Amino acid sequence: MPKFANVIELGRHIEILLLGNDCVIVPGLGAFVAHHVPARFDERDGVFLPPLRTIGFNPKYVMNDSLLAQSYVEANDTSYPEAVAMVESDVRALRQRLTDKGTVELSSIGTLSVNKEGN
């Protein structure tokens, strides 16, 4: 499987998991965290805006909480150790793409990019 396909698969798992979870940790990379924004009234335009969720990224959460690996187990009908190895491989591919391109687009989640400090 080409490396970019690994990144696409990883992004799909994260996207699906974020539908039912407020935090998805990608071991060795960081966590995607959903933030709830309540409904509000925009006085400038005179309209009510519905509640929404925004997605942030926290690079400090890197420990495996098994959520992502379990998603791989279910999607690929594989064992947990094999799923962990698949996640690790996909994360390596994502990190390599970040190193090579500086940014990675994760479908409908958003874009990860490397800052000036290399983080």
mmCIF file of N, CA and C in Angstrom:
data_model
loop_
_atom_site.group_PDB
_atom_site.id
_atom_site.type_symbol
_atom_site.label_atom_id
_atom_site.label_comp_id
_atom_site.label_asym_id
_atom_site.label_seq_id
_atom_site.Cartn_x
_atom_site.Cartn_y
_atom_site.Cartn_z
ATOM 1 N N MET A 1 0.849 -1.182 0.000
ATOM 2 C CA MET A 1 0.000 0.000 0.000
ATOM 3 C C MET A 1 0.891 1.239 0.000
ATOM 4 N N PRO A 2 0.665 2.181 -0.893
ATOM 5 C CA PRO A 2 1.480 3.389 -0.923
ATOM 6 C C PRO A 2 1.357 4.174 0.370
ATOM 7 N N LYS A 3 2.395 4.922 0.702
ATOM 8 C CA LYS A 3 2.412 5.667 1.954
ATOM 9 C C LYS A 3 1.256 6.657 2.055
ATOM 10 N N PHE A 4 0.910 7.330 0.954
ATOM 11 C CA PHE A 4 -0.173 8.301 1.028
ATOM 12 C C PHE A 4 -1.492 7.626 1.366
ATOM 13 N N ALA A 5 -1.678 6.409 0.888
ATOM 14 C CA ALA A 5 -2.889 5.656 1.215
ATOM 15 C C ALA A 5 -2.956 5.394 2.721
ATOM 16 N N ASN A 6 -1.804 5.162 3.354
ATOM 17 C CA ASN A 6 -1.765 4.978 4.806
ATOM 18 C C ASN A 6 -2.262 6.231 5.515
ATOM 19 N N VAL A 7 -1.849 7.389 5.041
ATOM 20 C CA VAL A 7 -2.256 8.654 5.642
ATOM 21 C C VAL A 7 -3.764 8.853 5.469
ATOM 22 N N ILE A 8 -4.277 8.506 4.296
ATOM 23 C CA ILE A 8 -5.719 8.621 4.048
ATOM 24 C C ILE A 8 -6.490 7.702 4.991
ATOM 25 N N GLU A 9 -6.029 6.463 5.158
ATOM 26 C CA GLU A 9 -6.712 5.529 6.046
ATOM 27 C C GLU A 9 -6.687 6.032 7.486
ATOM 28 N N LEU A 10 -5.553 6.522 7.928
ATOM 29 C CA LEU A 10 -5.443 7.067 9.276
ATOM 30 C C LEU A 10 -6.427 8.221 9.470
ATOM 31 N N GLY A 11 -6.496 9.114 8.499
ATOM 32 C CA GLY A 11 -7.420 10.244 8.569
ATOM 33 C C GLY A 11 -8.867 9.802 8.640
ATOM 34 N N ARG A 12 -9.216 8.765 7.905
ATOM 35 C CA ARG A 12 -10.597 8.262 7.929
ATOM 36 C C ARG A 12 -10.958 7.705 9.298
ATOM 37 N N HIS A 13 -10.029 6.971 9.896
ATOM 38 C CA HIS A 13 -10.286 6.428 11.225
ATOM 39 C C HIS A 13 -10.477 7.561 12.233
ATOM 40 N N ILE A 14 -9.624 8.558 12.174
ATOM 41 C CA ILE A 14 -9.736 9.698 13.094
ATOM 42 C C ILE A 14 -11.077 10.389 12.900
ATOM 43 N N GLU A 15 -11.438 10.638 11.659
ATOM 44 C CA GLU A 15 -12.701 11.321 11.344
ATOM 45 C C GLU A 15 -13.895 10.557 11.909
ATOM 46 N N ILE A 16 -13.941 9.265 11.693
ATOM 47 C CA ILE A 16 -15.053 8.448 12.171
ATOM 48 C C ILE A 16 -15.084 8.426 13.700
ATOM 49 N N LEU A 17 -13.917 8.287 14.322
ATOM 50 C CA LEU A 17 -13.867 8.253 15.780
ATOM 51 C C LEU A 17 -14.289 9.580 16.401
ATOM 52 N N LEU A 18 -13.999 10.681 15.729
ATOM 53 C CA LEU A 18 -14.391 11.991 16.261
ATOM 54 C C LEU A 18 -15.899 12.205 16.247
ATOM 55 N N LEU A 19 -16.619 11.423 15.466
ATOM 56 C CA LEU A 19 -18.079 11.532 15.457
ATOM 57 C C LEU A 19 -18.671 11.130 16.801
ATOM 58 N N GLY A 20 -18.023 10.211 17.484
ATOM 59 C CA GLY A 20 -18.556 9.727 18.748
ATOM 60 C C GLY A 20 -17.676 9.978 19.959
ATOM 61 N N ASN A 21 -16.537 10.626 19.746
ATOM 62 C CA ASN A 21 -15.585 10.871 20.827
ATOM 63 C C ASN A 21 -15.093 12.307 20.763
ATOM 64 N N ASP A 22 -14.808 12.876 21.909
ATOM 65 C CA ASP A 22 -14.281 14.241 21.952
ATOM 66 C C ASP A 22 -12.768 14.295 21.832
ATOM 67 N N CYS A 23 -12.113 13.147 21.935
ATOM 68 C CA CYS A 23 -10.650 13.122 21.835
ATOM 69 C C CYS A 23 -10.211 11.825 21.168
ATOM 70 N N VAL A 24 -9.358 11.948 20.150
ATOM 71 C CA VAL A 24 -8.778 10.785 19.490
ATOM 72 C C VAL A 24 -7.269 10.960 19.530
ATOM 73 N N ILE A 25 -6.617 10.083 20.296
ATOM 74 C CA ILE A 25 -5.160 10.148 20.421
ATOM 75 C C ILE A 25 -4.532 9.313 19.311
ATOM 76 N N VAL A 26 -3.584 9.920 18.614
ATOM 77 C CA VAL A 26 -2.798 9.220 17.607
ATOM 78 C C VAL A 26 -1.442 8.965 18.260
ATOM 79 N N PRO A 27 -1.185 7.718 18.681
ATOM 80 C CA PRO A 27 0.043 7.423 19.422
ATOM 81 C C PRO A 27 1.290 7.898 18.675
ATOM 82 N N GLY A 28 2.136 8.620 19.402
ATOM 83 C CA GLY A 28 3.366 9.109 18.812
ATOM 84 C C GLY A 28 3.216 10.389 18.012
ATOM 85 N N LEU A 29 2.004 10.911 17.903
ATOM 86 C CA LEU A 29 1.773 12.135 17.125
ATOM 87 C C LEU A 29 1.092 13.216 17.958
ATOM 88 N N GLY A 30 -0.053 12.897 18.552
ATOM 89 C CA GLY A 30 -0.811 13.871 19.326
ATOM 90 C C GLY A 30 -2.281 13.516 19.309
ATOM 91 N N ALA A 31 -3.102 14.430 19.808
ATOM 92 C CA ALA A 31 -4.529 14.158 19.925
ATOM 93 C C ALA A 31 -5.348 15.193 19.191
ATOM 94 N N PHE A 32 -6.380 14.720 18.537
ATOM 95 C CA PHE A 32 -7.385 15.586 17.934
ATOM 96 C C PHE A 32 -8.486 15.733 18.970
ATOM 97 N N VAL A 33 -8.790 16.968 19.316
ATOM 98 C CA VAL A 33 -9.728 17.242 20.398
ATOM 99 C C VAL A 33 -10.884 18.090 19.871
ATOM 100 N N ALA A 34 -12.094 17.615 20.118
ATOM 101 C CA ALA A 34 -13.287 18.354 19.708
ATOM 102 C C ALA A 34 -13.664 19.338 20.805
ATOM 103 N N HIS A 35 -13.951 20.563 20.392
ATOM 104 C CA HIS A 35 -14.388 21.616 21.306
ATOM 105 C C HIS A 35 -15.813 21.992 20.930
ATOM 106 N N HIS A 36 -16.680 22.022 21.923
ATOM 107 C CA HIS A 36 -18.080 22.369 21.682
ATOM 108 C C HIS A 36 -18.255 23.882 21.790
ATOM 109 N N VAL A 37 -18.900 24.456 20.787
ATOM 110 C CA VAL A 37 -19.222 25.884 20.783
ATOM 111 C C VAL A 37 -20.747 25.981 20.846
ATOM 112 N N PRO A 38 -21.282 26.639 21.891
ATOM 113 C CA PRO A 38 -22.740 26.699 22.024
ATOM 114 C C PRO A 38 -23.388 27.585 20.957
ATOM 115 N N ALA A 39 -24.674 27.414 20.790
ATOM 116 C CA ALA A 39 -25.438 28.284 19.892
ATOM 117 C C ALA A 39 -25.315 29.718 20.396
ATOM 118 N N ARG A 40 -25.390 30.657 19.465
ATOM 119 C CA ARG A 40 -25.254 32.063 19.870
ATOM 120 C C ARG A 40 -25.975 32.961 18.870
ATOM 121 N N PHE A 41 -26.209 34.183 19.296
ATOM 122 C CA PHE A 41 -26.845 35.176 18.445
ATOM 123 C C PHE A 41 -25.776 36.121 17.916
ATOM 124 N N ASP A 42 -25.681 36.258 16.600
ATOM 125 C CA ASP A 42 -24.734 37.174 15.964
ATOM 126 C C ASP A 42 -25.452 38.515 15.773
ATOM 127 N N GLU A 43 -25.136 39.457 16.654
ATOM 128 C CA GLU A 43 -25.815 40.759 16.615
ATOM 129 C C GLU A 43 -25.524 41.525 15.329
ATOM 130 N N ARG A 44 -24.324 41.368 14.788
ATOM 131 C CA ARG A 44 -23.960 42.094 13.568
ATOM 132 C C ARG A 44 -24.865 41.721 12.409
ATOM 133 N N ASP A 45 -25.096 40.418 12.231
ATOM 134 C CA ASP A 45 -25.938 39.959 11.117
ATOM 135 C C ASP A 45 -27.386 39.707 11.539
ATOM 136 N N GLY A 46 -27.658 39.741 12.857
ATOM 137 C CA GLY A 46 -29.012 39.526 13.335
ATOM 138 C C GLY A 46 -29.522 38.112 13.131
ATOM 139 N N VAL A 47 -28.630 37.115 13.262
ATOM 140 C CA VAL A 47 -29.024 35.719 13.064
ATOM 141 C C VAL A 47 -28.553 34.870 14.238
ATOM 142 N N PHE A 48 -29.287 33.790 14.459
ATOM 143 C CA PHE A 48 -28.858 32.801 15.440
ATOM 144 C C PHE A 48 -27.954 31.795 14.737
ATOM 145 N N LEU A 49 -26.834 31.472 15.364
ATOM 146 C CA LEU A 49 -25.911 30.481 14.831
ATOM 147 C C LEU A 49 -26.040 29.198 15.646
ATOM 148 N N PRO A 50 -26.109 28.063 14.982
ATOM 149 C CA PRO A 50 -26.302 26.800 15.701
ATOM 150 C C PRO A 50 -25.041 26.393 16.477
ATOM 151 N N PRO A 51 -25.202 25.456 17.407
ATOM 152 C CA PRO A 51 -24.019 24.938 18.098
ATOM 153 C C PRO A 51 -23.140 24.190 17.095
ATOM 154 N N LEU A 52 -21.868 24.116 17.386
ATOM 155 C CA LEU A 52 -20.955 23.396 16.496
ATOM 156 C C LEU A 52 -19.788 22.841 17.278
ATOM 157 N N ARG A 53 -19.023 22.013 16.611
ATOM 158 C CA ARG A 53 -17.795 21.457 17.185
ATOM 159 C C ARG A 53 -16.637 21.894 16.303
ATOM 160 N N THR A 54 -15.573 22.336 16.930
ATOM 161 C CA THR A 54 -14.343 22.620 16.202
ATOM 162 C C THR A 54 -13.315 21.579 16.638
ATOM 163 N N ILE A 55 -12.356 21.314 15.789
ATOM 164 C CA ILE A 55 -11.337 20.316 16.089
ATOM 165 C C ILE A 55 -10.001 21.009 16.277
ATOM 166 N N GLY A 56 -9.372 20.729 17.403
ATOM 167 C CA GLY A 56 -8.038 21.238 17.683
ATOM 168 C C GLY A 56 -7.056 20.080 17.734
ATOM 169 N N PHE A 57 -5.787 20.409 17.850
ATOM 170 C CA PHE A 57 -4.748 19.376 17.918
ATOM 171 C C PHE A 57 -3.841 19.684 19.089
ATOM 172 N N ASN A 58 -3.569 18.679 19.903
ATOM 173 C CA ASN A 58 -2.675 18.824 21.046
ATOM 174 C C ASN A 58 -1.546 17.808 20.905
ATOM 175 N N PRO A 59 -0.310 18.268 20.634
ATOM 176 C CA PRO A 59 0.807 17.343 20.424
ATOM 177 C C PRO A 59 1.313 16.685 21.701
ATOM 178 N N LYS A 60 0.814 17.082 22.859
ATOM 179 C CA LYS A 60 1.304 16.533 24.129
ATOM 180 C C LYS A 60 0.672 15.191 24.498
ATOM 181 N N TYR A 61 -0.482 14.887 23.914
ATOM 182 C CA TYR A 61 -1.130 13.603 24.189
ATOM 183 C C TYR A 61 -0.671 12.589 23.154
ATOM 184 N N VAL A 62 0.252 11.724 23.536
ATOM 185 C CA VAL A 62 0.811 10.791 22.560
ATOM 186 C C VAL A 62 0.706 9.324 22.980
ATOM 187 N N MET A 63 0.264 9.071 24.213
ATOM 188 C CA MET A 63 0.185 7.687 24.678
ATOM 189 C C MET A 63 -0.994 6.964 24.039
ATOM 190 N N ASN A 64 -0.820 5.699 23.783
ATOM 191 C CA ASN A 64 -1.848 4.883 23.150
ATOM 192 C C ASN A 64 -2.972 4.601 24.138
ATOM 193 N N ASP A 65 -4.169 5.108 23.858
ATOM 194 C CA ASP A 65 -5.335 4.808 24.691
ATOM 195 C C ASP A 65 -6.161 3.670 24.087
ATOM 196 N N SER A 66 -5.695 3.068 23.024
ATOM 197 C CA SER A 66 -6.279 1.909 22.333
ATOM 198 C C SER A 66 -7.493 2.223 21.469
ATOM 199 N N LEU A 67 -8.020 3.428 21.512
ATOM 200 C CA LEU A 67 -9.206 3.760 20.723
ATOM 201 C C LEU A 67 -8.936 3.615 19.227
ATOM 202 N N LEU A 68 -7.845 4.191 18.764
ATOM 203 C CA LEU A 68 -7.512 4.130 17.341
ATOM 204 C C LEU A 68 -7.160 2.702 16.919
ATOM 205 N N ALA A 69 -6.386 2.010 17.734
ATOM 206 C CA ALA A 69 -6.018 0.623 17.410
ATOM 207 C C ALA A 69 -7.266 -0.258 17.342
ATOM 208 N N GLN A 70 -8.198 -0.052 18.253
ATOM 209 C CA GLN A 70 -9.429 -0.843 18.239
ATOM 210 C C GLN A 70 -10.229 -0.579 16.968
ATOM 211 N N SER A 71 -10.200 0.655 16.486
ATOM 212 C CA SER A 71 -10.871 0.982 15.228
ATOM 213 C C SER A 71 -10.240 0.203 14.071
ATOM 214 N N TYR A 72 -8.923 0.089 14.078
ATOM 215 C CA TYR A 72 -8.219 -0.685 13.047
ATOM 216 C C TYR A 72 -8.566 -2.168 13.155
ATOM 217 N N VAL A 73 -8.671 -2.683 14.389
ATOM 218 C CA VAL A 73 -9.045 -4.085 14.594
ATOM 219 C C VAL A 73 -10.383 -4.367 13.922
ATOM 220 N N GLU A 74 -11.360 -3.509 14.209
ATOM 221 C CA GLU A 74 -12.712 -3.716 13.677
ATOM 222 C C GLU A 74 -12.777 -3.532 12.163
ATOM 223 N N ALA A 75 -12.077 -2.541 11.638
ATOM 224 C CA ALA A 75 -12.140 -2.259 10.205
ATOM 225 C C ALA A 75 -11.390 -3.286 9.369
ATOM 226 N N ASN A 76 -10.327 -3.840 9.934
ATOM 227 C CA ASN A 76 -9.472 -4.743 9.164
ATOM 228 C C ASN A 76 -9.591 -6.207 9.595
ATOM 229 N N ASP A 77 -10.475 -6.486 10.556
ATOM 230 C CA ASP A 77 -10.648 -7.846 11.064
ATOM 231 C C ASP A 77 -9.295 -8.479 11.362
ATOM 232 N N THR A 78 -8.544 -7.811 12.232
ATOM 233 C CA THR A 78 -7.196 -8.242 12.549
ATOM 234 C C THR A 78 -7.019 -8.284 14.061
ATOM 235 N N SER A 79 -5.880 -8.763 14.510
ATOM 236 C CA SER A 79 -5.601 -8.823 15.943
ATOM 237 C C SER A 79 -5.167 -7.450 16.454
ATOM 238 N N TYR A 80 -5.246 -7.283 17.759
ATOM 239 C CA TYR A 80 -4.842 -6.009 18.350
ATOM 240 C C TYR A 80 -3.358 -5.708 18.085
ATOM 241 N N PRO A 81 -2.430 -6.661 18.292
ATOM 242 C CA PRO A 81 -1.017 -6.356 17.999
ATOM 243 C C PRO A 81 -0.782 -5.964 16.531
ATOM 244 N N GLU A 82 -1.484 -6.621 15.617
ATOM 245 C CA GLU A 82 -1.354 -6.253 14.197
ATOM 246 C C GLU A 82 -1.908 -4.860 13.953
ATOM 247 N N ALA A 83 -3.008 -4.530 14.609
ATOM 248 C CA ALA A 83 -3.613 -3.198 14.457
ATOM 249 C C ALA A 83 -2.669 -2.125 14.994
ATOM 250 N N VAL A 84 -2.033 -2.380 16.128
ATOM 251 C CA VAL A 84 -1.067 -1.420 16.683
ATOM 252 C C VAL A 84 0.070 -1.199 15.701
ATOM 253 N N ALA A 85 0.551 -2.275 15.082
ATOM 254 C CA ALA A 85 1.628 -2.154 14.081
ATOM 255 C C ALA A 85 1.149 -1.354 12.873
ATOM 256 N N MET A 86 -0.095 -1.538 12.474
ATOM 257 C CA MET A 86 -0.647 -0.781 11.340
ATOM 258 C C MET A 86 -0.739 0.703 11.677
ATOM 259 N N VAL A 87 -1.210 1.011 12.881
ATOM 260 C CA VAL A 87 -1.286 2.406 13.306
ATOM 261 C C VAL A 87 0.104 3.024 13.311
ATOM 262 N N GLU A 88 1.083 2.307 13.873
ATOM 263 C CA GLU A 88 2.459 2.820 13.911
ATOM 264 C C GLU A 88 2.984 3.083 12.506
ATOM 265 N N SER A 89 2.712 2.185 11.580
ATOM 266 C CA SER A 89 3.148 2.353 10.194
ATOM 267 C C SER A 89 2.480 3.578 9.560
ATOM 268 N N ASP A 90 1.184 3.738 9.795
ATOM 269 C CA ASP A 90 0.459 4.872 9.218
ATOM 270 C C ASP A 90 0.931 6.191 9.821
ATOM 271 N N VAL A 91 1.264 6.183 11.111
ATOM 272 C CA VAL A 91 1.779 7.398 11.751
ATOM 273 C C VAL A 91 3.155 7.739 11.183
ATOM 274 N N ARG A 92 3.990 6.724 10.957
ATOM 275 C CA ARG A 92 5.303 6.973 10.330
ATOM 276 C C ARG A 92 5.125 7.601 8.954
ATOM 277 N N ALA A 93 4.161 7.078 8.178
ATOM 278 C CA ALA A 93 3.897 7.626 6.846
ATOM 279 C C ALA A 93 3.428 9.074 6.942
ATOM 280 N N LEU A 94 2.565 9.367 7.920
ATOM 281 C CA LEU A 94 2.080 10.735 8.099
ATOM 282 C C LEU A 94 3.232 11.659 8.490
ATOM 283 N N ARG A 95 4.069 11.213 9.421
ATOM 284 C CA ARG A 95 5.222 12.028 9.841
ATOM 285 C C ARG A 95 6.180 12.269 8.671
ATOM 286 N N GLN A 96 6.385 11.242 7.840
ATOM 287 C CA GLN A 96 7.271 11.396 6.686
ATOM 288 C C GLN A 96 6.703 12.403 5.703
ATOM 289 N N ARG A 97 5.394 12.343 5.503
ATOM 290 C CA ARG A 97 4.746 13.309 4.598
ATOM 291 C C ARG A 97 4.853 14.719 5.166
ATOM 292 N N LEU A 98 4.704 14.871 6.477
ATOM 293 C CA LEU A 98 4.885 16.184 7.107
ATOM 294 C C LEU A 98 6.307 16.686 6.902
ATOM 295 N N THR A 99 7.278 15.788 7.046
ATOM 296 C CA THR A 99 8.681 16.159 6.841
ATOM 297 C C THR A 99 8.929 16.567 5.391
ATOM 298 N N ASP A 100 8.387 15.795 4.451
ATOM 299 C CA ASP A 100 8.617 16.044 3.027
ATOM 300 C C ASP A 100 7.864 17.274 2.506
ATOM 301 N N LYS A 101 6.600 17.413 2.894
ATOM 302 C CA LYS A 101 5.734 18.452 2.320
ATOM 303 C C LYS A 101 5.483 19.633 3.246
ATOM 304 N N GLY A 102 5.638 19.427 4.549
ATOM 305 C CA GLY A 102 5.367 20.496 5.510
ATOM 306 C C GLY A 102 3.933 20.558 5.977
ATOM 307 N N THR A 103 3.011 19.971 5.206
ATOM 308 C CA THR A 103 1.601 19.919 5.591
ATOM 309 C C THR A 103 0.993 18.587 5.156
ATOM 310 N N VAL A 104 -0.080 18.219 5.857
ATOM 311 C CA VAL A 104 -0.853 17.028 5.492
ATOM 312 C C VAL A 104 -2.323 17.374 5.649
ATOM 313 N N GLU A 105 -3.092 17.151 4.593
ATOM 314 C CA GLU A 105 -4.536 17.366 4.620
ATOM 315 C C GLU A 105 -5.194 16.063 5.059
ATOM 316 N N LEU A 106 -5.994 16.136 6.119
ATOM 317 C CA LEU A 106 -6.714 14.967 6.616
ATOM 318 C C LEU A 106 -8.198 15.128 6.321
ATOM 319 N N SER A 107 -8.595 14.732 5.153
ATOM 320 C CA SER A 107 -9.975 14.780 4.643
ATOM 321 C C SER A 107 -10.770 15.931 5.241
ATOM 322 N N SER A 108 -11.832 15.635 5.959
ATOM 323 C CA SER A 108 -12.681 16.717 6.458
ATOM 324 C C SER A 108 -12.291 17.188 7.857
ATOM 325 N N ILE A 109 -11.158 16.730 8.356
ATOM 326 C CA ILE A 109 -10.697 17.142 9.690
ATOM 327 C C ILE A 109 -9.981 18.482 9.630
ATOM 328 N N GLY A 110 -9.061 18.602 8.696
ATOM 329 C CA GLY A 110 -8.288 19.833 8.581
ATOM 330 C C GLY A 110 -6.874 19.537 8.099
ATOM 331 N N THR A 111 -5.997 20.490 8.309
ATOM 332 C CA THR A 111 -4.622 20.382 7.837
ATOM 333 C C THR A 111 -3.653 20.427 9.002
ATOM 334 N N LEU A 112 -2.740 19.475 9.027
ATOM 335 C CA LEU A 112 -1.634 19.500 9.983
ATOM 336 C C LEU A 112 -0.451 20.124 9.279
ATOM 337 N N SER A 113 0.276 20.960 9.996
ATOM 338 C CA SER A 113 1.469 21.567 9.401
ATOM 339 C C SER A 113 2.580 21.654 10.424
ATOM 340 N N VAL A 114 3.787 21.774 9.920
ATOM 341 C CA VAL A 114 4.971 21.898 10.765
ATOM 342 C C VAL A 114 5.246 23.370 10.978
ATOM 343 N N ASN A 115 5.473 23.777 12.255
ATOM 344 C CA ASN A 115 5.760 25.178 12.523
ATOM 345 C C ASN A 115 7.261 25.464 12.376
ATOM 346 N N LYS A 116 7.648 26.701 12.648
ATOM 347 C CA LYS A 116 9.046 27.117 12.463
ATOM 348 C C LYS A 116 10.012 26.341 13.340
ATOM 349 N N GLU A 117 9.518 25.866 14.491
ATOM 350 C CA GLU A 117 10.362 25.094 15.407
ATOM 351 C C GLU A 117 10.434 23.612 15.025
ATOM 352 N N GLY A 118 9.751 23.229 13.957
ATOM 353 C CA GLY A 118 9.773 21.844 13.511
ATOM 354 C C GLY A 118 8.770 20.961 14.220
ATOM 355 N N ASN A 119 7.838 21.575 14.936
ATOM 356 C CA ASN A 119 6.811 20.804 15.654
ATOM 357 C C ASN A 119 5.544 20.726 14.812
#
